[in-house]
Short mmCIF file of C-alpha atoms and ligand atoms in Angstrom, two decimals:
data_model
loop_
_atom_site.label_atom_id
_atom_site.label_comp_id
_atom_site.label_asym_id
_atom_site.label_seq_id
_atom_site.Cartn_x
_atom_site.Cartn_y
_atom_site.Cartn_z
CA MET P 1 92.88 -11.17 84.87
CA TYR P 2 89.52 -11.01 86.49
CA ASP P 3 89.02 -8.72 89.44
CA GLU P 4 90.16 -10.30 92.63
CA SER P 5 86.96 -9.50 94.43
CA THR P 6 84.93 -11.75 92.03
CA ILE P 7 87.43 -14.64 92.60
CA ALA P 8 87.36 -14.02 96.38
CA ALA P 9 83.54 -13.99 96.32
CA TYR P 10 83.49 -17.33 94.46
CA LYS P 11 85.89 -18.83 97.05
CA GLN P 12 83.92 -17.41 99.94
CA ASN P 13 80.35 -18.21 98.73
CA GLY P 14 80.91 -21.10 96.28
CA PHE P 15 79.41 -19.10 93.44
CA ALA P 16 79.74 -15.73 91.54
CA VAL P 17 78.21 -13.74 88.74
CA ILE P 18 80.27 -12.12 85.95
CA PRO P 19 78.08 -9.65 84.02
CA GLY P 20 78.65 -9.03 80.31
CA MET P 21 81.34 -11.58 79.55
CA PHE P 22 79.91 -12.14 76.03
CA SER P 23 78.67 -9.26 73.89
CA ALA P 24 75.17 -9.14 72.34
CA GLU P 25 76.72 -9.87 69.00
CA GLU P 26 78.49 -12.90 70.30
CA ILE P 27 75.36 -14.16 71.99
CA ALA P 28 73.45 -13.73 68.71
CA GLU P 29 76.12 -15.79 66.88
CA ILE P 30 76.19 -18.43 69.60
CA ALA P 31 72.31 -18.72 69.39
CA ARG P 32 72.52 -18.96 65.59
CA GLN P 33 75.15 -21.77 65.82
CA LEU P 34 73.07 -23.50 68.47
CA GLU P 35 69.99 -23.45 66.25
CA ALA P 36 71.95 -24.89 63.35
CA HIS P 37 73.55 -27.50 65.55
CA LEU P 38 70.15 -28.60 67.05
CA ARG P 39 68.77 -29.18 63.55
CA LEU P 40 71.49 -31.70 62.94
CA ASP P 41 72.10 -33.13 66.39
CA VAL P 42 68.91 -33.67 68.13
CA ALA P 43 67.67 -36.57 66.01
CA SER P 44 71.12 -38.34 66.04
CA ALA P 45 72.52 -37.66 69.51
CA PRO P 46 72.92 -40.82 71.70
CA LYS P 47 69.90 -41.74 73.77
CA GLY P 48 70.43 -40.20 77.13
CA ASP P 49 72.08 -37.12 75.78
CA VAL P 50 68.85 -35.54 74.66
CA ILE P 51 65.86 -34.97 76.91
CA PHE P 52 62.46 -33.68 75.67
CA GLU P 53 59.46 -32.20 77.43
CA ALA P 54 56.44 -34.44 77.42
CA ASP P 55 54.42 -31.67 75.74
CA ALA P 56 52.80 -31.66 72.32
CA GLU P 57 55.68 -29.72 70.76
CA ARG P 58 58.34 -32.09 72.19
CA SER P 59 60.31 -29.07 73.25
CA LEU P 60 63.94 -29.75 73.90
CA ARG P 61 64.85 -29.64 77.70
CA CYS P 62 68.45 -30.71 77.81
CA LEU P 63 71.21 -31.65 75.36
CA PHE P 64 74.33 -33.13 76.94
CA ARG P 65 77.84 -33.51 75.68
CA ILE P 66 77.43 -31.07 72.78
CA HIS P 67 81.23 -30.51 72.61
CA GLU P 68 81.65 -34.19 71.48
CA ARG P 69 79.49 -33.56 68.34
CA SER P 70 80.23 -29.89 67.58
CA ALA P 71 83.73 -28.35 66.87
CA TYR P 72 82.14 -24.93 67.37
CA PHE P 73 80.91 -25.75 70.93
CA ASP P 74 84.09 -27.56 71.80
CA GLN P 75 85.99 -24.35 70.88
CA LEU P 76 83.53 -22.18 72.88
CA MET P 77 84.11 -24.23 75.94
CA ARG P 78 87.87 -23.50 75.49
CA ASP P 79 87.38 -19.77 74.85
CA ALA P 80 90.44 -17.99 76.24
CA ARG P 81 88.30 -15.81 78.63
CA LEU P 82 86.69 -18.90 80.12
CA MET P 83 89.88 -20.78 80.52
CA GLN P 84 91.67 -17.78 82.09
CA LEU P 85 88.82 -17.19 84.50
CA VAL P 86 88.67 -20.78 85.63
CA GLN P 87 92.44 -20.90 85.95
CA GLN P 88 92.15 -18.07 88.45
CA LEU P 89 89.52 -19.95 90.44
CA PHE P 90 91.92 -22.92 90.52
CA ASP P 91 94.88 -20.75 91.78
CA SER P 92 96.71 -21.25 88.41
CA ALA P 93 96.57 -25.02 88.29
CA ASP P 94 95.98 -26.35 84.73
CA VAL P 95 92.35 -26.35 83.58
CA ILE P 96 90.75 -29.32 81.96
CA ALA P 97 87.59 -28.64 80.01
CA ASP P 98 85.07 -31.54 80.42
CA GLY P 99 81.92 -30.73 78.60
CA THR P 100 79.21 -28.45 77.23
CA MET P 101 75.43 -28.80 77.71
CA LEU P 102 72.30 -26.87 76.95
CA ILE P 103 69.40 -26.58 79.33
CA ASP P 104 66.28 -24.86 77.89
CA LYS P 105 63.46 -24.18 80.29
CA ALA P 106 60.59 -23.85 77.84
CA PRO P 107 57.89 -21.19 78.52
CA LEU P 108 55.56 -22.10 81.45
CA THR P 109 57.36 -25.36 82.36
CA THR P 110 56.53 -26.40 85.86
CA TYR P 111 59.44 -28.81 86.67
CA GLU P 112 62.25 -27.95 89.08
CA PHE P 113 65.78 -29.15 89.21
CA PRO P 114 65.69 -29.92 92.95
CA TRP P 115 68.52 -29.20 95.42
CA HIS P 116 71.66 -31.08 94.49
CA GLN P 117 75.52 -30.91 94.43
CA ASP P 118 77.08 -31.61 91.11
CA ASN P 119 79.86 -33.62 92.73
CA ALA P 120 77.22 -36.22 93.78
CA TYR P 121 77.57 -37.44 90.18
CA GLN P 122 80.88 -36.05 89.03
CA PHE P 123 83.09 -37.46 91.77
CA TRP P 124 86.06 -34.99 91.69
CA ASN P 125 88.59 -35.52 94.47
CA PRO P 126 89.61 -33.03 95.67
CA PRO P 127 86.50 -31.14 94.52
CA ASP P 128 88.43 -28.57 92.51
CA ALA P 129 85.88 -28.27 89.75
CA VAL P 130 83.32 -25.71 88.65
CA ALA P 131 80.25 -25.31 86.45
CA VAL P 132 80.19 -22.17 84.31
CA THR P 133 76.77 -21.10 83.08
CA LEU P 134 76.36 -18.76 80.15
CA ALA P 135 72.88 -17.20 79.83
CA LEU P 136 71.52 -17.02 76.30
CA ASP P 137 68.20 -15.52 77.64
CA ASP P 138 67.10 -13.60 80.76
CA SER P 139 67.48 -15.87 83.72
CA THR P 140 65.39 -14.53 86.63
CA ALA P 141 63.56 -15.86 89.70
CA GLU P 142 60.44 -16.02 87.47
CA SER P 143 62.18 -17.90 84.57
CA GLY P 144 63.95 -20.49 86.74
CA ALA P 145 67.36 -19.02 87.50
CA LEU P 146 69.97 -20.89 89.56
CA VAL P 147 69.56 -20.52 93.31
CA CYS P 148 72.70 -21.28 95.30
CA LEU P 149 73.24 -21.71 98.99
CA SER P 150 76.17 -19.50 100.13
CA GLY P 151 79.06 -21.34 101.76
CA SER P 152 77.52 -24.78 101.16
CA HIS P 153 80.59 -25.74 98.97
CA ARG P 154 82.70 -26.02 102.13
CA GLY P 155 80.69 -29.01 103.31
CA SER P 156 81.02 -32.56 102.00
CA ILE P 157 78.68 -34.31 99.57
CA LEU P 158 75.39 -35.03 101.36
CA PRO P 159 73.26 -38.12 100.63
CA HIS P 160 71.60 -37.98 97.23
CA GLN P 161 68.87 -40.06 95.52
CA PRO P 162 67.32 -40.21 92.01
CA SER P 163 65.39 -36.90 91.58
CA GLY P 164 62.73 -38.35 89.27
CA VAL P 165 63.16 -35.23 87.09
CA PHE P 166 64.48 -35.97 83.60
CA GLY P 167 67.76 -34.14 83.08
CA ALA P 168 68.47 -33.70 86.75
CA SER P 169 69.60 -37.09 87.79
CA ARG P 170 70.05 -36.74 91.55
CA CYS P 171 68.80 -34.59 94.39
CA LEU P 172 69.39 -34.31 98.15
CA VAL P 173 67.61 -36.90 100.20
CA THR P 174 66.89 -34.24 102.77
CA PRO P 175 66.27 -30.66 101.58
CA PRO P 176 68.69 -28.16 103.10
CA ASN P 177 67.94 -26.40 106.26
CA ALA P 178 66.79 -22.88 105.39
CA ASP P 179 68.45 -21.39 108.52
CA GLU P 180 71.81 -22.89 107.73
CA PHE P 181 72.72 -21.08 104.47
CA ARG P 182 71.89 -17.80 102.74
CA SER P 183 70.02 -18.61 99.47
CA VAL P 184 70.97 -16.42 96.59
CA THR P 185 69.24 -16.23 93.16
CA LEU P 186 71.72 -15.75 90.35
CA SER P 187 69.85 -13.45 87.94
CA LEU P 188 71.58 -13.23 84.59
CA LYS P 189 71.13 -11.35 81.34
CA PRO P 190 72.17 -12.80 78.00
CA GLY P 191 75.97 -12.72 77.89
CA ASP P 192 76.36 -12.92 81.71
CA LEU P 193 78.10 -15.83 83.37
CA SER P 194 77.64 -17.58 86.66
CA LEU P 195 80.11 -19.93 88.26
CA HIS P 196 79.26 -22.58 90.84
CA HIS P 197 81.58 -24.90 92.71
CA VAL P 198 80.83 -28.64 92.27
CA ASN P 199 80.03 -29.00 96.03
CA THR P 200 77.64 -25.95 96.10
CA ILE P 201 74.07 -26.88 96.85
CA HIS P 202 71.77 -25.38 94.22
CA ARG P 203 68.48 -25.78 92.40
CA THR P 204 66.46 -24.13 89.64
CA GLY P 205 62.70 -23.42 89.75
CA PRO P 206 59.88 -23.54 87.14
CA ASN P 207 59.72 -21.04 84.27
CA HIS P 208 56.64 -18.93 84.91
CA THR P 209 57.37 -16.59 81.89
CA SER P 210 56.33 -16.83 78.28
CA GLN P 211 60.00 -16.82 77.13
CA HIS P 212 62.54 -19.60 76.91
CA ARG P 213 65.34 -19.66 79.53
CA ARG P 214 68.35 -21.18 77.82
CA ASN P 215 71.63 -21.78 79.65
CA LEU P 216 74.81 -23.24 78.17
CA GLY P 217 76.77 -25.05 80.87
CA PHE P 218 80.51 -25.64 80.71
CA ALA P 219 82.26 -27.98 83.14
CA TYR P 220 85.93 -27.79 84.16
CA HIS P 221 88.20 -29.39 86.67
CA SER P 222 91.73 -28.65 87.76
CA SER P 223 94.79 -30.78 87.12
CA ARG P 224 94.95 -31.27 90.91
CA SER P 225 91.72 -33.25 90.85
CA ALA P 226 91.00 -36.84 89.69
CA CYS P 227 87.66 -38.49 89.02
CA ASP P 228 86.78 -41.48 91.22
CA GLN P 229 86.21 -43.70 88.20
CA ALA P 230 84.72 -46.61 90.15
CA ALA P 231 82.06 -44.34 91.62
CA ALA P 232 81.41 -42.75 88.26
CA ASP P 233 80.99 -46.13 86.57
CA GLN P 234 78.68 -47.29 89.31
CA TYR P 235 76.59 -44.04 89.02
CA LYS P 236 76.36 -44.59 85.26
CA ARG P 237 75.04 -48.14 85.74
CA ASP P 238 72.54 -47.09 88.40
CA LEU P 239 71.31 -44.19 86.23
CA GLU P 240 70.83 -46.52 83.19
CA LYS P 241 68.98 -48.97 85.31
CA PHE P 242 66.78 -46.22 86.77
CA LEU P 243 65.99 -44.83 83.33
CA GLN P 244 64.90 -48.18 82.07
CA THR P 245 62.18 -48.16 84.72
CA GLN P 246 60.95 -44.67 83.63
CA GLN P 247 58.83 -43.41 80.82
CA VAL P 248 61.46 -40.97 79.25
CA PRO P 249 59.65 -38.71 76.61
CA VAL P 250 61.00 -39.48 73.20
O1 LIG G 1 70.08 -24.75 84.14
C1 LIG G 1 69.36 -25.40 84.96
O2 LIG G 1 68.16 -25.23 85.07
C2 LIG G 1 69.98 -26.38 85.89
C3 LIG G 1 71.44 -26.22 86.09
C4 LIG G 1 72.00 -27.07 87.14
O3 LIG G 1 71.39 -27.50 88.06
C5 LIG G 1 73.40 -27.41 87.03
O4 LIG G 1 74.11 -26.86 86.22
O5 LIG G 1 73.86 -28.35 87.84
#
């Protein structure tokens, strides 16, 4: 059981940080497994699941749905510590694990993931779903840590539009009012976790450092929630159409 104050903070704010969930040895093993997986997967992953930087090195920016192609990362998403934690967030409802992704902000990358709510493209109803972020590197205000707006998860899904940022499909049409919510940067060390509710408004900034900022993201929903499949299918079609009009780095 995780301490009730962390669970209460998540419910109150729409996000929380759990330091030191994975040991340094575990993070070293996860990083090793990731490197091995990337060597196999990046070339063969379905188009759309892999996003590169447009730089000379073709640095990897995002790899989506890793759990579908890696038994190791499928198991990691179902790690008993993660499942128990998420079950507490969901007041003991059953937890369904949905996916694993990697976001690697390469050194000195200038793009942002603009303000958005994950449920603008996940469509959980009720929005009983959470993103769990596991830091593989230091995640700080300088390296592009998550910034969440406290209490914003209690509101509904605001109007979104295509963000124009590869990997971050949608962003708020109108940036949030700075006076309305307290903005909190979720600084993480390798092995720390953050949790954010699918309705929480959040963003990540550029990486001003000379180090990579790698996050593994795990998505979960509760057995009380159902996906609005018609909305999800429409979103998929819209995204495919939008990407066809864009120069995606390959
Ligand atoms: O890791 C990042 O930079 C972006 C994460 C994010 O916006 C998300 O998980 O929804």
